[in-house]
Short mmCIF file of C-alpha atoms and ligand atoms in Angstrom, two decimals:
data_model
loop_
_atom_site.label_atom_id
_atom_site.label_comp_id
_atom_site.label_asym_id
_atom_site.label_seq_id
_atom_site.Cartn_x
_atom_site.Cartn_y
_atom_site.Cartn_z
CA MET A 1 -22.38 -4.64 -10.43
CA VAL A 2 -19.71 -6.37 -12.49
CA GLU A 3 -16.54 -6.53 -10.40
CA SER A 4 -13.22 -5.65 -11.90
CA ALA A 5 -11.22 -8.54 -13.33
CA ASP A 6 -8.14 -6.35 -13.01
CA SER A 7 -6.30 -7.74 -10.03
CA LEU A 8 -4.38 -4.49 -9.48
CA ALA A 9 -7.53 -2.34 -9.58
CA TYR A 10 -8.98 -4.74 -6.95
CA LEU A 11 -5.95 -4.25 -4.68
CA ARG A 12 -6.02 -0.48 -5.21
CA LYS A 13 -9.68 -0.40 -4.07
CA GLU A 14 -8.69 -2.29 -0.92
CA HIS A 15 -5.84 0.20 -0.41
CA GLU A 16 -8.55 2.88 0.00
CA ILE A 17 -10.04 0.77 2.76
CA ILE A 18 -6.63 0.31 4.29
CA GLN A 19 -5.98 4.08 4.32
CA MET A 20 -9.35 4.35 6.24
CA VAL A 21 -8.06 1.74 8.76
CA SER A 22 -4.85 3.73 9.23
CA GLY A 23 -6.84 6.92 9.90
CA MET A 24 -9.10 5.09 12.36
CA MET A 25 -6.06 3.70 14.23
CA LYS A 26 -4.57 7.21 14.48
CA ALA A 27 -7.82 8.50 15.82
CA VAL A 28 -7.97 5.75 18.49
CA SER A 29 -4.25 6.39 19.48
CA VAL A 30 -4.95 10.09 19.95
CA ARG A 31 -7.86 9.35 22.20
CA LEU A 32 -5.80 6.92 24.26
CA ALA A 33 -3.02 9.38 24.60
CA ALA A 34 -5.50 12.00 25.76
CA GLY A 35 -6.58 9.66 28.50
CA ASP A 36 -10.13 9.36 27.06
CA ALA A 37 -12.19 6.29 27.47
CA VAL A 38 -11.62 3.68 24.71
CA SER A 39 -13.67 0.57 24.84
CA PRO A 40 -11.84 -2.69 25.02
CA SER A 41 -14.38 -4.35 22.72
CA ASP A 42 -13.79 -1.60 20.19
CA LEU A 43 -10.08 -2.43 20.28
CA ASP A 44 -10.92 -6.08 19.83
CA LYS A 45 -12.98 -5.10 16.72
CA MET A 46 -9.92 -3.12 15.44
CA MET A 47 -7.70 -6.18 15.93
CA THR A 48 -10.17 -8.38 14.11
CA VAL A 49 -10.17 -5.90 11.20
CA LEU A 50 -6.30 -6.07 11.16
CA GLU A 51 -6.28 -9.74 11.38
CA ASN A 52 -8.69 -10.14 8.44
CA MET A 53 -6.74 -7.61 6.46
CA ASP A 54 -3.61 -9.70 6.94
CA LYS A 55 -5.26 -12.94 6.02
CA CYS A 56 -7.16 -11.50 3.02
CA HIS A 57 -5.36 -8.45 1.51
CA ARG A 58 -1.78 -9.37 2.22
CA VAL A 59 -2.21 -13.06 1.20
CA GLU A 60 -4.01 -11.93 -2.02
CA GLU A 61 -1.26 -9.44 -2.67
CA ASP A 62 1.41 -12.09 -2.21
CA GLN A 63 -0.12 -13.95 -5.13
CA VAL A 64 -0.03 -10.84 -7.34
CA LEU A 65 3.49 -9.94 -6.36
CA PHE A 66 4.54 -13.54 -7.04
CA GLN A 67 2.89 -13.45 -10.48
CA LEU A 68 4.64 -10.07 -11.29
CA LYS A 69 7.98 -11.61 -10.38
CA VAL A 70 7.44 -14.48 -12.77
CA ARG A 71 6.77 -11.92 -15.52
CA SER A 72 9.65 -9.54 -15.00
CA HIS A 73 12.86 -9.55 -12.95
CA ASN A 74 12.50 -5.75 -12.59
CA PHE A 75 10.17 -6.47 -9.70
CA ASP A 76 12.66 -8.65 -7.77
CA GLY A 77 14.11 -5.86 -5.58
CA PRO A 78 10.94 -3.86 -4.83
CA ILE A 79 8.90 -6.92 -4.21
CA ARG A 80 11.43 -8.30 -1.72
CA SER A 81 11.16 -5.14 0.28
CA LEU A 82 7.33 -5.21 0.21
CA LEU A 83 7.22 -8.82 1.35
CA ALA A 84 9.65 -7.98 4.15
CA GLU A 85 7.24 -5.13 5.18
CA HIS A 86 4.30 -7.59 5.20
CA ASP A 87 6.41 -9.64 7.77
CA SER A 88 7.28 -6.60 9.88
CA ALA A 89 3.59 -5.51 9.94
CA ARG A 90 2.87 -8.95 11.32
CA GLN A 91 5.54 -8.40 14.02
CA ILE A 92 4.01 -5.04 15.01
CA PHE A 93 0.67 -6.75 15.24
CA LYS A 94 2.08 -9.36 17.64
CA ASN A 95 3.61 -6.62 19.83
CA LEU A 96 0.24 -4.73 19.69
CA LYS A 97 -1.67 -7.84 20.75
CA THR A 98 0.61 -8.35 23.74
CA GLU A 99 0.24 -4.69 24.83
CA LEU A 100 -3.54 -4.82 24.38
CA ASP A 101 -3.77 -7.81 26.75
CA LYS A 102 -1.64 -5.91 29.33
CA TRP A 103 -3.83 -2.81 28.94
CA LYS A 104 -7.01 -4.80 29.51
CA ALA A 105 -5.53 -5.97 32.83
CA ASP A 106 -4.22 -2.49 33.79
CA LYS A 107 -5.77 0.49 32.00
CA LYS A 108 -2.80 2.61 33.04
CA SER A 109 -0.51 0.63 30.79
CA THR A 110 -0.99 2.65 27.64
CA GLN A 111 2.40 3.90 26.46
CA LEU A 112 3.47 0.92 24.32
CA LEU A 113 -0.09 0.25 23.28
CA ILE A 114 -0.27 3.69 21.80
CA LYS A 115 3.15 3.31 20.24
CA TYR A 116 2.27 0.12 18.45
CA ILE A 117 -1.06 1.40 17.30
CA GLN A 118 0.66 4.41 15.85
CA ASP A 119 3.51 2.30 14.37
CA TYR A 120 1.06 0.01 12.67
CA ALA A 121 -1.06 2.93 11.25
CA ALA A 122 2.09 4.70 9.95
CA SER A 123 3.42 1.51 8.36
CA LEU A 124 0.15 0.92 6.56
CA GLY A 125 0.09 4.35 4.98
CA GLU A 126 3.78 4.14 3.94
CA HIS A 127 3.50 0.57 2.59
CA VAL A 128 0.40 1.34 0.48
CA ARG A 129 2.21 4.27 -1.08
CA LYS A 130 5.13 2.09 -2.05
CA GLU A 131 2.89 -0.61 -3.43
CA GLU A 132 1.03 1.91 -5.53
CA GLU A 133 4.38 2.92 -7.11
CA VAL A 134 5.19 -0.70 -7.99
CA PHE A 135 1.70 -1.05 -9.54
CA LYS A 136 2.46 1.97 -11.78
CA SER A 137 5.45 0.20 -13.38
CA LYS A 138 4.94 -0.41 -17.14
CA ASP A 139 5.79 -4.06 -16.59
CA VAL A 140 2.57 -4.74 -14.92
CA GLY A 141 1.23 -4.75 -18.42
CA LEU A 142 2.87 -8.09 -18.74
CA LEU A 143 0.20 -9.62 -16.65
CA THR A 144 -2.29 -11.19 -19.14
CA GLU A 145 -6.07 -11.05 -19.00
CA GLU A 146 -5.99 -14.70 -17.96
CA ASP A 147 -3.54 -13.97 -15.20
CA HIS A 148 -5.92 -11.23 -13.85
CA ARG A 149 -8.94 -13.52 -14.07
CA ASN A 150 -7.20 -16.35 -12.30
CA ILE A 151 -5.78 -14.11 -9.60
CA VAL A 152 -9.20 -12.46 -8.94
CA ASP A 153 -10.82 -15.87 -8.71
CA ARG A 154 -8.27 -16.84 -6.07
CA PHE A 155 -8.92 -13.62 -4.23
CA LYS A 156 -12.66 -14.51 -3.98
CA LYS A 157 -11.76 -17.96 -2.64
CA VAL A 158 -9.44 -16.46 0.02
CA GLU A 159 -12.10 -14.00 1.15
CA ALA A 160 -14.79 -16.70 1.31
CA ASN A 161 -12.49 -18.89 3.40
CA VAL A 162 -11.34 -16.18 5.84
CA LEU A 163 -14.40 -13.98 6.11
CA GLY A 164 -17.21 -16.48 5.62
CA THR A 165 -20.43 -14.66 6.58
CA GLN A 166 -18.41 -11.73 7.94
CA THR A 167 -18.15 -10.33 4.38
CA LYS A 168 -16.03 -7.35 3.32
CA GLY A 169 -19.09 -5.02 3.57
CA LYS A 170 -19.44 -5.79 7.30
CA MET A 171 -15.71 -5.19 7.82
CA ILE A 172 -16.05 -1.79 6.20
CA SER A 173 -19.03 -0.93 8.44
CA THR A 174 -17.01 -1.74 11.50
CA ILE A 175 -14.14 0.51 10.32
CA ILE A 176 -16.57 3.43 9.66
CA GLU A 177 -18.24 2.82 13.03
CA LEU A 178 -14.94 3.02 14.91
CA GLN A 179 -13.82 6.01 12.79
CA ASN A 180 -16.92 7.90 13.62
CA ARG A 181 -16.71 7.05 17.31
CA TYR A 182 -13.09 7.98 17.84
CA SER A 183 -12.49 10.84 15.31
CA LYS A 184 -12.96 14.29 16.76
FE1 FE2 B 1 1.09 -5.09 0.99
FE1 FE2 B 2 -1.45 -3.71 -0.30
#
């Protein structure tokens, strides 16, 4: 299969995966809130997915957003707010990690863990929607074919460095596995 050399189409495809991650996290939080058993190793898998998503998708996206800003100042405001959201997602992740460690030591300590899982899931959905709006702007047409090719080449390098043999396909399998296990 020939992969798209359209960097925005590439990110949109990843957004579909991110929406799956958001749904899977909501399912996990519902199960935790109901007092059902959730396996610590599954939560570790979820954290690895989030970590990889941050190191791949957000880093890749920063490159696209940077390139869009170079092409048109109309992107300055919206992109500043998107980049700030990347940072706040990283902060929620840090809080989530701290609460997960506490929960591993004491399974009764679920309240904040559930809150941060839900906050993270909600922020993903909301953020992706905002980004898709930015990607619809007519000024994205200012990206040249060469820009797209260069950006997608850099995406591939980022993924090879971060994921190595883990591959995106394996990451998607993990998301589906957790989704199936924790959805009603
Ligand atoms: Fe983003
Ligand atoms: Fe995104």
